[in-house]
Coordinates of C-alpha atoms in Angstrom, one line a residue:
M1 CA 4.3 -17.3 77.7
S2 CA 5.8 -14.7 75.6
G3 CA 9.2 -16.4 75.2
K4 CA 7.4 -19.9 73.7
I5 CA 5.6 -17.4 71.0
R6 CA 8.4 -15.2 70.3
A7 CA 10.2 -18.8 70.0
F8 CA 7.3 -20.2 67.8
T9 CA 7.1 -17.0 65.3
A10 CA 11.2 -17.1 65.1
R11 CA 10.8 -21.1 64.0
L12 CA 8.4 -19.8 61.1
F13 CA 10.1 -17.0 59.9
Q14 CA 14.1 -18.4 60.3
S15 CA 15.8 -17.5 57.2
R16 CA 18.4 -20.2 57.1
D17 CA 15.8 -22.9 57.0
E18 CA 14.0 -23.1 53.4
L19 CA 10.9 -24.7 54.7
S20 CA 10.2 -20.8 56.5
F21 CA 8.1 -18.2 55.4
G22 CA 11.3 -16.2 55.7
N23 CA 12.0 -17.3 52.6
I24 CA 9.0 -16.4 50.4
R25 CA 10.7 -14.1 47.9
G26 CA 8.6 -11.0 47.4
A27 CA 9.8 -10.8 43.8
F28 CA 8.5 -13.9 42.8
W29 CA 5.1 -13.6 44.0
P30 CA 3.7 -13.1 40.3
V31 CA 4.9 -16.9 39.8
L32 CA 4.1 -18.1 42.9
L33 CA -0.1 -17.3 42.0
I34 CA 0.4 -18.2 38.4
F35 CA -0.7 -22.0 38.9
P36 CA -2.9 -21.7 42.1
L37 CA -5.0 -19.0 39.9
S38 CA -4.4 -21.8 36.8
V39 CA -6.6 -24.2 38.5
I40 CA -8.8 -21.6 40.1
M41 CA -9.8 -20.3 37.0
G42 CA -10.4 -23.6 35.8
N43 CA -13.1 -24.4 38.3
V44 CA -14.9 -20.9 38.8
R45 CA -16.4 -21.9 35.2
Y46 CA -18.0 -25.3 35.9
F47 CA -20.5 -26.8 33.1
T48 CA -23.9 -26.8 34.5
H49 CA -25.6 -29.6 32.5
S50 CA -24.9 -33.2 31.2
V51 CA -23.4 -33.6 27.4
A52 CA -23.0 -36.9 26.1
L53 CA -21.0 -37.7 23.0
A54 CA -19.9 -41.1 21.9
G55 CA -21.1 -42.4 24.9
F56 CA -19.1 -40.6 27.4
E57 CA -20.7 -37.9 29.6
T58 CA -19.6 -34.3 30.6
D59 CA -16.8 -34.9 32.8
F60 CA -14.9 -37.1 30.8
L61 CA -15.0 -35.0 27.8
L62 CA -14.0 -32.1 29.9
F63 CA -10.8 -34.0 31.5
F64 CA -10.0 -35.1 28.2
I65 CA -9.5 -31.4 26.5
M66 CA -8.1 -30.7 29.7
G67 CA -5.5 -33.1 29.1
L68 CA -5.0 -32.2 25.6
G69 CA -3.5 -29.1 26.7
W70 CA -1.3 -31.1 28.9
L71 CA -0.1 -33.2 25.6
I72 CA 0.4 -30.3 23.6
T73 CA 3.0 -28.3 26.7
A74 CA 4.8 -31.5 26.9
L75 CA 5.6 -31.1 23.1
L76 CA 6.5 -27.5 23.2
P77 CA 10.3 -26.2 23.2
K78 CA 10.9 -24.3 26.4
K79 CA 11.6 -20.9 24.6
L80 CA 7.7 -21.2 23.9
I81 CA 6.0 -22.0 27.3
L82 CA 5.7 -18.6 28.1
P83 CA 4.3 -17.5 24.8
V84 CA 1.8 -20.1 24.9
L85 CA 1.0 -19.3 28.7
R86 CA 0.4 -15.7 27.5
F87 CA -1.6 -16.4 24.5
A88 CA -3.8 -19.1 26.4
A89 CA -4.6 -16.3 29.2
V90 CA -5.7 -13.9 26.4
F91 CA -8.1 -16.0 24.7
S92 CA -9.5 -17.7 28.1
A93 CA -10.2 -13.7 29.0
V94 CA -11.9 -13.5 25.6
I95 CA -14.0 -16.2 25.9
I96 CA -15.0 -16.2 30.0
P97 CA -17.0 -13.1 29.3
F98 CA -18.9 -14.3 26.1
L99 CA -19.8 -17.6 27.8
S100 CA -21.3 -16.0 30.7
F101 CA -24.0 -14.6 28.4
L102 CA -24.3 -17.4 26.3
P103 CA -27.5 -19.4 26.6
L104 CA -27.2 -23.6 27.0
G105 CA -27.4 -25.7 24.3
F106 CA -24.5 -26.8 22.0
G107 CA -22.9 -23.8 20.6
H108 CA -22.4 -23.1 24.9
F109 CA -20.8 -26.7 25.1
T110 CA -18.5 -26.3 22.0
V111 CA -17.1 -22.9 23.3
Y112 CA -16.8 -24.3 27.2
M113 CA -14.6 -27.0 25.7
A114 CA -12.2 -24.4 23.8
L115 CA -12.1 -22.4 27.3
K116 CA -11.4 -25.9 29.2
F117 CA -8.5 -26.8 26.4
L118 CA -7.2 -23.2 27.2
N119 CA -7.5 -23.6 30.9
G120 CA -5.1 -26.8 30.2
L121 CA -2.5 -25.2 28.2
C122 CA -2.4 -22.6 30.9
T123 CA -2.0 -25.0 34.2
A124 CA 0.5 -26.7 32.4
C125 CA 2.5 -24.0 31.4
A126 CA 2.1 -22.5 34.6
F127 CA 3.3 -25.8 36.4
Y128 CA 6.7 -25.8 34.7
L129 CA 7.3 -22.3 36.8
F130 CA 6.1 -23.7 39.4
C131 CA 8.9 -26.5 39.1
F132 CA 11.7 -24.8 38.3
V133 CA 11.3 -21.2 39.3
L134 CA 9.6 -21.4 42.5
N135 CA 11.8 -23.2 46.3
N136 CA 10.1 -25.4 48.5
I137 CA 8.0 -23.0 50.8
E138 CA 6.8 -21.0 48.1
R139 CA 5.4 -24.3 46.2
L140 CA 3.8 -25.1 49.4
F141 CA 2.4 -21.3 50.0
G142 CA 0.8 -22.2 46.6
M143 CA -0.6 -25.1 47.1
A144 CA -2.1 -23.3 50.1
V145 CA -3.7 -20.6 48.2
I146 CA -5.6 -23.5 46.3
Q147 CA -6.9 -25.1 49.1
I148 CA -8.2 -22.0 50.8
Y149 CA -9.9 -21.1 48.0
Y150 CA -11.5 -24.7 48.0
G151 CA -12.3 -24.7 51.4
F152 CA -14.1 -21.5 50.9
Y153 CA -16.2 -23.2 48.1
Y154 CA -17.2 -26.2 49.8
T155 CA -18.0 -24.0 52.9
T156 CA -19.8 -21.2 51.5
W157 CA -19.6 -21.0 47.8
T158 CA -22.0 -24.1 47.0
T159 CA -24.1 -23.4 50.6
F160 CA -25.1 -19.8 49.5
P161 CA -27.4 -20.1 45.9
V162 CA -26.8 -16.0 45.6
I163 CA -22.7 -16.5 45.8
H164 CA -23.0 -19.9 43.6
T165 CA -24.6 -17.5 41.0
A166 CA -22.4 -14.8 41.2
G167 CA -18.9 -17.1 41.3
N168 CA -20.4 -18.6 38.1
T169 CA -20.8 -15.3 36.2
Y170 CA -18.4 -12.5 37.8
G171 CA -16.1 -14.9 39.9
G172 CA -14.8 -16.0 36.6
I173 CA -14.3 -12.5 34.8
V174 CA -12.3 -11.4 38.1
T175 CA -10.5 -14.3 38.2
I176 CA -9.2 -13.7 34.7
I177 CA -8.4 -9.8 35.0
L178 CA -6.0 -10.9 38.0
Y179 CA -4.6 -13.8 35.9
L180 CA -3.9 -11.7 33.2
A181 CA -2.3 -9.1 35.4
V182 CA -0.1 -12.0 37.0
V183 CA 0.9 -13.6 33.4
F184 CA 2.2 -10.1 32.2
F185 CA 3.8 -8.7 35.4
I186 CA 6.2 -11.2 35.3
R187 CA 7.9 -10.0 32.0
T188 CA 8.0 -6.5 33.4
R189 CA 9.8 -8.1 36.8
Q190 CA 11.6 -11.4 35.9
G191 CA 12.4 -10.6 32.2
S192 CA 11.4 -12.9 29.2
N193 CA 13.9 -15.4 30.0
L194 CA 12.6 -16.4 33.4
T195 CA 11.8 -19.8 32.1
M196 CA 15.1 -20.6 31.2
E197 CA 16.4 -20.6 34.8
T198 CA 17.4 -24.3 35.5
A199 CA 15.9 -26.5 33.9
T200 CA 17.8 -28.3 31.2
D201 CA 18.1 -31.1 28.7
S202 CA 19.5 -34.0 30.5
N203 CA 17.6 -37.1 31.3
G204 CA 17.2 -36.7 35.3
K205 CA 18.8 -40.4 35.8
G206 CA 18.7 -41.1 39.3
S207 CA 17.2 -38.0 40.5
G208 CA 14.0 -39.9 41.9
A209 CA 11.6 -37.8 39.9
P210 CA 9.9 -40.8 37.6
F211 CA 9.2 -42.6 41.3
V212 CA 7.1 -39.7 42.4
I213 CA 5.8 -38.9 39.1
G214 CA 4.3 -42.5 39.5
L215 CA 3.0 -42.2 43.0
G216 CA 1.0 -39.5 41.7
I217 CA -0.5 -41.9 39.4
I218 CA -1.7 -43.6 42.4
H219 CA -2.6 -40.8 44.2
Y220 CA -4.9 -39.9 40.9
M221 CA -6.7 -43.4 40.6
I222 CA -7.9 -43.2 44.3
M223 CA -9.3 -39.5 43.9
C224 CA -11.1 -41.2 41.1
M225 CA -12.6 -43.3 43.5
S226 CA -13.2 -40.8 45.8
N227 CA -14.7 -38.4 43.2
Y228 CA -16.9 -40.8 42.3
I229 CA -18.8 -40.8 45.4
E230 CA -18.1 -36.6 46.0
W231 CA -19.8 -36.0 43.0
T232 CA -23.1 -37.6 43.9
E233 CA -25.7 -35.3 45.1
N234 CA -26.0 -35.3 48.9
A235 CA -23.1 -38.3 49.4
V236 CA -20.7 -36.0 51.2
S237 CA -21.4 -33.0 53.4
A238 CA -19.8 -30.0 51.3
T239 CA -19.9 -27.8 54.9
F240 CA -17.6 -30.8 56.9
F241 CA -15.7 -31.5 53.7
G242 CA -14.4 -27.9 53.1
A243 CA -13.6 -28.0 56.8
G244 CA -11.3 -30.2 56.8
I245 CA -9.9 -28.5 53.6
F246 CA -8.9 -25.4 55.9
I247 CA -7.4 -27.9 58.7
S248 CA -5.3 -29.6 56.4
I249 CA -3.4 -26.2 55.7
G250 CA -2.9 -26.0 59.7
L251 CA -1.7 -29.7 59.5
I252 CA 0.8 -28.5 56.8
I253 CA 2.4 -25.8 58.9
I254 CA 2.6 -28.3 62.0
I255 CA 4.3 -31.0 60.1
Q256 CA 6.4 -29.4 57.2
L257 CA 7.6 -25.8 58.5
L258 CA 7.6 -26.6 62.8
S259 CA 8.4 -30.6 63.3
S260 CA 10.4 -30.4 60.0
R261 CA 8.9 -33.9 59.1
N262 CA 9.8 -35.0 55.4
A263 CA 6.7 -35.3 53.3
M264 CA 5.8 -39.1 53.8
Y265 CA 3.9 -37.9 56.6
I266 CA 1.9 -36.1 54.8
W267 CA 1.5 -38.7 52.3
F268 CA 0.6 -41.5 55.3
L269 CA -1.9 -39.2 56.5
F270 CA -3.6 -38.5 53.1
L271 CA -3.6 -42.6 52.6
A272 CA -5.1 -43.2 56.3
L273 CA -7.4 -40.5 56.5
T274 CA -9.2 -41.3 53.0
L275 CA -9.6 -44.6 53.7
L276 CA -11.2 -43.9 57.0
G277 CA -13.3 -41.1 55.5
L278 CA -14.5 -43.4 53.0
G279 CA -15.2 -46.0 55.2
A280 CA -17.4 -43.8 57.8
L281 CA -19.4 -42.6 54.7
L282 CA -20.6 -46.7 53.8
Y283 CA -22.9 -46.2 57.1
D284 CA -25.7 -44.1 57.0
S285 CA -26.3 -42.2 60.2
P286 CA -25.5 -38.2 60.8
L287 CA -22.7 -39.2 62.6
T288 CA -20.8 -40.9 60.1
F289 CA -22.2 -38.8 57.4
T290 CA -20.5 -35.9 59.3
V291 CA -17.1 -37.5 60.7
G292 CA -16.7 -39.0 57.2
S293 CA -17.2 -35.8 55.3
F294 CA -14.5 -33.8 57.2
T295 CA -12.0 -36.4 57.7
Y296 CA -12.3 -37.4 53.7
G297 CA -12.1 -33.7 53.1
L298 CA -8.8 -33.2 55.3
G299 CA -7.3 -36.5 53.7
D300 CA -8.0 -35.0 49.8
S301 CA -6.7 -31.8 50.6
L302 CA -3.3 -33.4 52.3
G303 CA -2.9 -35.7 49.3
Y304 CA -3.2 -32.9 46.8
I305 CA -1.3 -30.4 48.7
I306 CA 1.9 -33.0 48.9
I307 CA 1.6 -35.0 45.7
C308 CA 1.7 -31.4 43.6
Y309 CA 4.6 -30.5 45.9
M310 CA 6.3 -33.6 46.0
C311 CA 6.2 -33.7 41.8
A312 CA 7.6 -30.3 41.3
G313 CA 10.5 -30.6 44.0
A314 CA 11.6 -33.8 42.1
I315 CA 11.0 -32.2 38.6
K316 CA 13.2 -29.4 39.9
Q317 CA 16.0 -31.3 41.5
S318 CA 16.4 -33.7 38.5
K319 CA 17.1 -29.7 36.6
S320 CA 15.4 -31.9 33.5
L321 CA 13.5 -30.5 30.8
R322 CA 12.4 -34.3 29.7
M323 CA 10.7 -35.2 33.6
F324 CA 8.6 -32.2 33.3
R325 CA 7.7 -33.3 29.7
L326 CA 7.1 -37.1 31.4
Y327 CA 5.0 -35.2 34.0
C328 CA 2.9 -33.6 31.5
L329 CA 2.5 -36.6 29.5
V330 CA 1.4 -38.8 32.2
L331 CA -1.2 -35.9 33.0
F332 CA -2.4 -36.5 29.7
A333 CA -3.0 -39.9 30.5
E334 CA -4.5 -40.0 33.8
Y335 CA -7.2 -37.7 31.9
F336 CA -7.3 -40.1 29.1
L337 CA -6.7 -43.2 30.3
I338 CA -7.2 -43.6 33.9
S339 CA -10.7 -41.4 33.7
G340 CA -11.9 -43.1 30.7
L341 CA -11.7 -46.3 32.2
F342 CA -13.1 -45.3 35.4
S343 CA -16.0 -43.7 33.5
I344 CA -16.9 -46.5 31.8
L345 CA -16.6 -48.5 34.8
F346 CA -19.3 -46.1 36.7
N347 CA -21.7 -46.1 33.7
Y348 CA -22.4 -50.2 34.9
F349 CA -23.9 -48.6 37.8
E350 CA -27.2 -46.5 38.5
E351 CA -26.3 -45.0 42.0
P352 CA -22.5 -44.7 43.1
N353 CA -21.3 -48.1 44.7
K354 CA -19.9 -46.7 47.8
F355 CA -18.6 -50.2 48.5
L356 CA -16.8 -50.6 45.3
A357 CA -15.2 -46.9 45.6
F358 CA -14.0 -48.1 49.3
G359 CA -12.6 -51.5 48.0
V360 CA -10.7 -50.3 45.3
V361 CA -9.2 -47.5 47.3
L362 CA -8.5 -49.9 50.5
V363 CA -6.5 -51.9 47.5
L364 CA -4.4 -48.7 46.3
V365 CA -3.5 -47.9 50.0
S366 CA -2.4 -51.5 50.9
F367 CA -0.6 -51.2 47.8
C368 CA 1.4 -48.3 48.9
L369 CA 1.3 -49.8 52.6
L370 CA 3.4 -53.0 51.4
F371 CA 6.1 -50.9 49.5
M372 CA 6.1 -48.0 51.9
P373 CA 10.0 -49.1 52.9
L374 CA 10.6 -49.2 49.3
I375 CA 8.7 -45.7 48.8
Q376 CA 10.9 -44.2 51.9
K377 CA 13.9 -45.4 50.3
R378 CA 13.3 -44.0 47.1
L379 CA 11.7 -40.7 47.8
F380 CA 11.1 -39.3 50.9
E381 CA 14.2 -39.8 52.1
A382 CA 15.9 -37.8 49.5
D383 CA 17.2 -34.4 49.4
W384 CA 14.1 -31.8 49.4
T385 CA 16.2 -28.5 50.3
D386 CA 17.3 -26.5 47.3
G387 CA 17.9 -23.3 49.1
L388 CA 21.0 -24.3 51.4
Y389 CA 24.4 -25.1 49.8
L390 CA 27.8 -25.9 52.1
R391 CA 29.8 -24.0 49.1
D392 CA 27.8 -20.7 50.3
M393 CA 29.0 -21.2 53.9
E394 CA 32.3 -19.0 54.1
E395 CA 33.5 -21.5 57.1
Y396 CA 33.0 -24.5 54.5
S397 CA 33.9 -23.1 51.4
Q398 CA 37.5 -24.6 50.8
P399 CA 37.0 -27.8 52.4
F400 CA 34.1 -28.0 50.1
A401 CA 36.7 -27.4 47.3
E402 CA 38.9 -29.4 48.2
T403 CA 36.4 -32.7 48.6
E404 CA 34.8 -31.8 44.9
E405 CA 38.6 -32.6 43.5
I406 CA 39.0 -35.7 45.6
N407 CA 35.4 -36.7 43.8
E408 CA 36.5 -35.7 40.7
R409 CA 40.0 -37.2 40.8
E410 CA 38.8 -40.5 42.2
K411 CA 36.2 -40.7 39.9
L412 CA 34.1 -41.5 43.5
H413 CA 30.5 -40.3 42.0
L414 CA 29.2 -39.0 45.0
T415 CA 25.8 -36.5 44.6
P416 CA 26.3 -32.8 45.8
R417 CA 24.3 -33.7 49.2
E418 CA 26.9 -36.5 49.7
E419 CA 30.0 -34.3 49.1
E420 CA 28.6 -31.7 51.6
I421 CA 28.3 -34.8 54.4
F422 CA 31.9 -35.9 53.7
T423 CA 33.4 -32.5 53.8
M424 CA 31.7 -31.7 57.3
L425 CA 32.5 -35.6 58.6
L426 CA 36.1 -34.4 57.4
S427 CA 36.0 -31.1 59.5
G428 CA 34.8 -33.2 62.8
A429 CA 30.8 -32.5 62.9
A430 CA 28.7 -34.8 64.6
P431 CA 25.6 -36.3 62.3
K432 CA 23.1 -34.2 64.0
E433 CA 25.4 -30.9 63.9
I434 CA 25.7 -32.1 60.1
A435 CA 21.3 -32.1 60.3
H436 CA 20.7 -29.0 61.8
T437 CA 23.4 -27.3 59.4
L438 CA 22.2 -28.1 56.7
K439 CA 18.6 -28.2 57.7
I440 CA 17.6 -31.7 56.9
S441 CA 16.5 -34.5 59.0
Y442 CA 18.6 -36.7 61.1
H443 CA 17.5 -39.8 59.4
T444 CA 18.2 -38.0 56.0
E445 CA 21.6 -37.5 56.9
H446 CA 22.0 -41.0 58.4
Y447 CA 20.8 -42.0 54.6
H448 CA 23.4 -40.0 52.7
Q449 CA 25.9 -40.9 55.0
K450 CA 25.1 -44.5 54.7
N451 CA 25.3 -44.4 51.2
L452 CA 28.5 -42.5 51.4
Y453 CA 30.3 -45.1 52.8
R454 CA 29.0 -47.6 50.6
K455 CA 30.7 -45.4 47.6
L456 CA 34.2 -45.1 49.6
G457 CA 33.9 -49.2 50.7
I458 CA 34.0 -48.2 54.2
Q459 CA 32.5 -49.0 57.5
S460 CA 33.4 -45.8 59.8
R461 CA 34.2 -42.2 60.4
A462 CA 37.9 -43.6 61.7
E463 CA 38.2 -45.0 57.9
L464 CA 36.9 -41.8 56.4
F465 CA 40.0 -40.0 58.6
A466 CA 42.6 -42.4 58.1
R467 CA 41.9 -42.7 54.1
Y468 CA 41.2 -38.6 53.6
S469 CA 42.4 -36.4 56.6
R470 CA 45.6 -35.8 54.9
Q471 CA 44.2 -35.6 51.4
A472 CA 41.6 -32.7 52.4

């Protein structure tokens, strides 16, 4: 038994695999916490009464104001992202204590809108660092921090009035103090050029980033319909919903870190569990209420974690500032257009129509399942490991350099991962050995090998040896 425990621990902390706890870099803890704290800061101070303006209710107005923050970030030059983040953090620190003691009314609402705008700026700028500075395991850990907060929020915060009141007042003050410390600690530890690390002005063509951003739109539409039910009083058990959130973190560890499965499995679970949870909530019984709330919370959390993880990973792999700006524009469109359309739709019903919500989610899930082969090919079989390179391995450095020369000379247009597989195939490595060395799944290796053969115009390894063994 002790041997199994040691093997389990070693699996979590293996240093060569990017998706392992051992690759969380201590020097980057401030960057890791910026995006989670931005999200948490936007939640701890929530508006407590309804205001209608031009026919739109408070919820839509909040989304629109936050979306403006993402829109402005999309227009910022790269060198201004970190200064704007600090500016927004400082002014948020000024507003939050003032807002805590301001009486409810239109003045309170106006100040709160200003805070939401600043929070949109903070979150968007923090997401830039989340994309381009962190590696995959650090992003997963950051998303887990967010979900731990939401799990606590639903199971404890909303359950006990005393904790709820303290959280909405002093919780916001504590969060902003911690946030300021993290934001300005970056400057002393990583330097002011941190945001220049990998983002370029390339168009990100072929990176798959636009495809995963499009998938994010589907996720947002599903969440709009799900939240349509969740935000209704007594429609969902907060305790069991929060329990589902906590369980989702364990599932992420099992599927991503221990089983080394790709993100498709998490995405599929999100679709299935969300649909099952909403379906159970259609029936009015204590059992379905409990099971539906738990299942829905589990699916909701998995979807939120994996879509942010995938979008950030794809944007980093593209090394394109344009892809980040596209993501910001899409977030603004989601907050403004999609939320606005759903807000208008919801106003036709005095009470939430659970059958309508379930029907819309069913259509969106069916759409995803129908195009799952295309989604798998364009997205989930893509390379998500950005921390391990063949050129860094001493035994392959020279053969890999020769492969790069062949690729350049013959204009083969091989991707970096295809170059690595080309090199290892010529060295005599079997596909499973290649997958193990590069820390990718066997299916991902097979996908890249198939594309490699297509570009070379060959059908087998024998043809590869016949054509290139002497050159390499």
